[in-house]
XYZ file of N, CA and C in Angstrom:
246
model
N 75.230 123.731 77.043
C 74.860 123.395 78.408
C 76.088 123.526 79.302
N 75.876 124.472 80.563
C 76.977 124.530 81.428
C 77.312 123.459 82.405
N 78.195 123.265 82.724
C 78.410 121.945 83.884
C 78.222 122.477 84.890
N 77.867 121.894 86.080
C 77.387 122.238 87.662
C 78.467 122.534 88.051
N 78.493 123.684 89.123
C 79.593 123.866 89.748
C 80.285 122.706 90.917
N 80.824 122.946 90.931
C 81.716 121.855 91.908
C 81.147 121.976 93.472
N 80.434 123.309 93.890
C 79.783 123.155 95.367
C 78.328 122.189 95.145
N 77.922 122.910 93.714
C 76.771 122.055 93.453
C 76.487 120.318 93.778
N 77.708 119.823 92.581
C 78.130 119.004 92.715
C 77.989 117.792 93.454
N 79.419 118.782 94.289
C 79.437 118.100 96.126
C 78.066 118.063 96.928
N 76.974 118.874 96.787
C 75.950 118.664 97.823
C 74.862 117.519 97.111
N 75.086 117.285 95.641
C 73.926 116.173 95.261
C 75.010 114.790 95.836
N 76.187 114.889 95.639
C 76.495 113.677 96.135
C 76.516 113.696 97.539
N 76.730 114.423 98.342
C 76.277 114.304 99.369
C 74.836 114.111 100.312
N 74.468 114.388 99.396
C 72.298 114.100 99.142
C 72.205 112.049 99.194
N 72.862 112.308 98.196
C 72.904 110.848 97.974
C 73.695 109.279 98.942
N 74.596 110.286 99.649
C 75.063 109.517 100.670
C 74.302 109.128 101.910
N 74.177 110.973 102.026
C 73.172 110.880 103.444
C 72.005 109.835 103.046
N 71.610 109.928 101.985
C 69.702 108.927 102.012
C 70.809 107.111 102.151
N 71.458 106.805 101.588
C 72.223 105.530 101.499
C 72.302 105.352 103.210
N 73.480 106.501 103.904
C 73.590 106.434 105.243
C 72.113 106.197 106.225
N 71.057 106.627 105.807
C 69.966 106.890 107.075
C 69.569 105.539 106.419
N 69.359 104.813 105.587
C 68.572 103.924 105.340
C 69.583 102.712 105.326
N 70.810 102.581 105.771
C 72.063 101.437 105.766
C 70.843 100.324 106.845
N 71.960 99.029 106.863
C 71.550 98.040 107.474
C 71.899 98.446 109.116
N 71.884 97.177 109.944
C 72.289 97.288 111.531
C 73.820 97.905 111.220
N 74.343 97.011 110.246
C 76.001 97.392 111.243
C 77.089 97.551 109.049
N 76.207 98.356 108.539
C 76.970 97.910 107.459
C 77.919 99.690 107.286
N 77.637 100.416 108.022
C 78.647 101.207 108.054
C 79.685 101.306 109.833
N 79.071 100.552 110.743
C 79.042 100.662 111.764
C 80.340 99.088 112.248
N 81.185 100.185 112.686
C 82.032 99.086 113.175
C 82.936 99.348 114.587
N 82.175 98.377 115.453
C 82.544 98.760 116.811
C 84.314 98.494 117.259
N 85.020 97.936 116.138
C 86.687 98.068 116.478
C 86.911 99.054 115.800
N 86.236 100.082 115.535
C 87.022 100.959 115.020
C 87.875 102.045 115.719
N 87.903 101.668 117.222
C 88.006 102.772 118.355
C 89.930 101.617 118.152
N 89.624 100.429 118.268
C 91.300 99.719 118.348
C 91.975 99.778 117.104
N 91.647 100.127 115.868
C 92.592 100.290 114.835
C 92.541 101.820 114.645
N 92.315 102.915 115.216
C 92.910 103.946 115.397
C 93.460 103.996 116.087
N 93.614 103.494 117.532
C 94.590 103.056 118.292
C 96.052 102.396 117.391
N 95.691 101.266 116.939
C 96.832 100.846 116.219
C 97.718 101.823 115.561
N 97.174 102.618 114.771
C 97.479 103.300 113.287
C 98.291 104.793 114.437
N 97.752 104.855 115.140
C 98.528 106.316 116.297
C 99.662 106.108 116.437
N 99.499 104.167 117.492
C 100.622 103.868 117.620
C 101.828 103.545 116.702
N 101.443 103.219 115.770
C 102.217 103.296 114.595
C 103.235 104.823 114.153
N 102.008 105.722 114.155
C 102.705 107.193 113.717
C 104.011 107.258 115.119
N 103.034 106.852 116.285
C 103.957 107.491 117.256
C 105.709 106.996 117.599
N 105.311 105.259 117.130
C 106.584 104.431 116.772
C 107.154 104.703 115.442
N 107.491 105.498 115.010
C 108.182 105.387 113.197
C 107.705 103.796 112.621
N 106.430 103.907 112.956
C 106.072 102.383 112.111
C 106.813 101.075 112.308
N 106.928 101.354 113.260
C 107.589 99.805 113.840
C 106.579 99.334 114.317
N 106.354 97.988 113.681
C 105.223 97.577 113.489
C 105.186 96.176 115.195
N 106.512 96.027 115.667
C 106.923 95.865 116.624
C 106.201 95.997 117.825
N 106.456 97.269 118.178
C 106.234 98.486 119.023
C 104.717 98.187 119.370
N 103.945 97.965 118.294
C 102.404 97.883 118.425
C 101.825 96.634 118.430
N 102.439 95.389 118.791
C 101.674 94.115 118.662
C 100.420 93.914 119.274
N 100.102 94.440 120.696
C 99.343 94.897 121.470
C 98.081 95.263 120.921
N 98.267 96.598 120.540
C 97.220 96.964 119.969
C 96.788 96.515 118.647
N 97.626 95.872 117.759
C 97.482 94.737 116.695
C 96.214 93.852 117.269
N 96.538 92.988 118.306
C 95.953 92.135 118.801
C 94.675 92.452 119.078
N 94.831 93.331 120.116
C 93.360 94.029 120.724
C 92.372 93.995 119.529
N 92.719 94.526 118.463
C 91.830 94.694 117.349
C 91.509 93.471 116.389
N 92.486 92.564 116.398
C 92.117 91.268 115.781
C 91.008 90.499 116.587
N 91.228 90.318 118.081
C 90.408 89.994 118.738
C 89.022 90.398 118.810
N 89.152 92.032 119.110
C 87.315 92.571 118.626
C 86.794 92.058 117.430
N 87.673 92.390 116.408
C 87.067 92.078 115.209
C 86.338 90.614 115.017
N 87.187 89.644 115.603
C 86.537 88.011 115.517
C 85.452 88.058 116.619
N 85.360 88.623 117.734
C 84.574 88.110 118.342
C 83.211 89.434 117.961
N 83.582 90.004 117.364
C 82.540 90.575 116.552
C 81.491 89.597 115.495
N 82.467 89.173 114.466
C 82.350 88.446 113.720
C 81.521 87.190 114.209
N 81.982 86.486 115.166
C 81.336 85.475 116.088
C 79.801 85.689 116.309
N 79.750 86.814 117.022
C 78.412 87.851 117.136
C 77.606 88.248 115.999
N 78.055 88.208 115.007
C 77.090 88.910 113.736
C 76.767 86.982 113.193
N 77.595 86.375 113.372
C 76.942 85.103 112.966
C 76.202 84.255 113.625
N 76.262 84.787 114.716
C 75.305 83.923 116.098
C 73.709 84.517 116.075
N 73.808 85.948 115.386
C 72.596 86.454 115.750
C 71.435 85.928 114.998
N 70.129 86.252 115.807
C 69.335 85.606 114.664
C 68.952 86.024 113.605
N 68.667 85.812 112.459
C 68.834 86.494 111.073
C 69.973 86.471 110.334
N 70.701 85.934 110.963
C 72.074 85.915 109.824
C 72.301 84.897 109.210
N 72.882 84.881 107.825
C 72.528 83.721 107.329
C 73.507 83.066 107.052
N 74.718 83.006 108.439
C 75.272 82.002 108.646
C 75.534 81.185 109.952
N 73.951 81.689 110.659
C 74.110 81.279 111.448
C 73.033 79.452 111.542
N 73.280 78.875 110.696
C 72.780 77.963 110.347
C 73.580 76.646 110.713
């Protein structure tokens, strides 16, 4: 028995992502700070990683993230919002 080629491969696992992806929850691949920690991670490249340089945008993104977080537990259906 021959083994699948490697394009083969790649398109059943990719079969398999896409059906996972279209059928995911509200927000379980979906993350709305993700626009401030690419921000971060730029600023980083653009500072030689002086981690300094970027507190700012550090912040910005800690902040979305909690008041995200805040939001996914406030909503109704969540089951910590009890």
């Amino acid at each position: 028995m021959t083994e699948p080629s490697q394009p083969e491969t790649h398109d059943k696992a990719w079969e398999k992502a896409e059906r996972q992806f279209a059928n995911k929850t509200a927000s379980q691949f979906y993350d709305p700070c993700q626009d401030f920690a690419d921000r971060s991670l730029k600023c980083l490249k653009r500072n030689g990683y002086d981690r300094e340089m970027c507190g700012d945008y550090f912040q910005a993104y800690r902040d979305c993230k909690k008041n995200w977080l805040n939001q996914k537990k406030a909503a109704p259906g969540s089951s910590d919002s009890n």
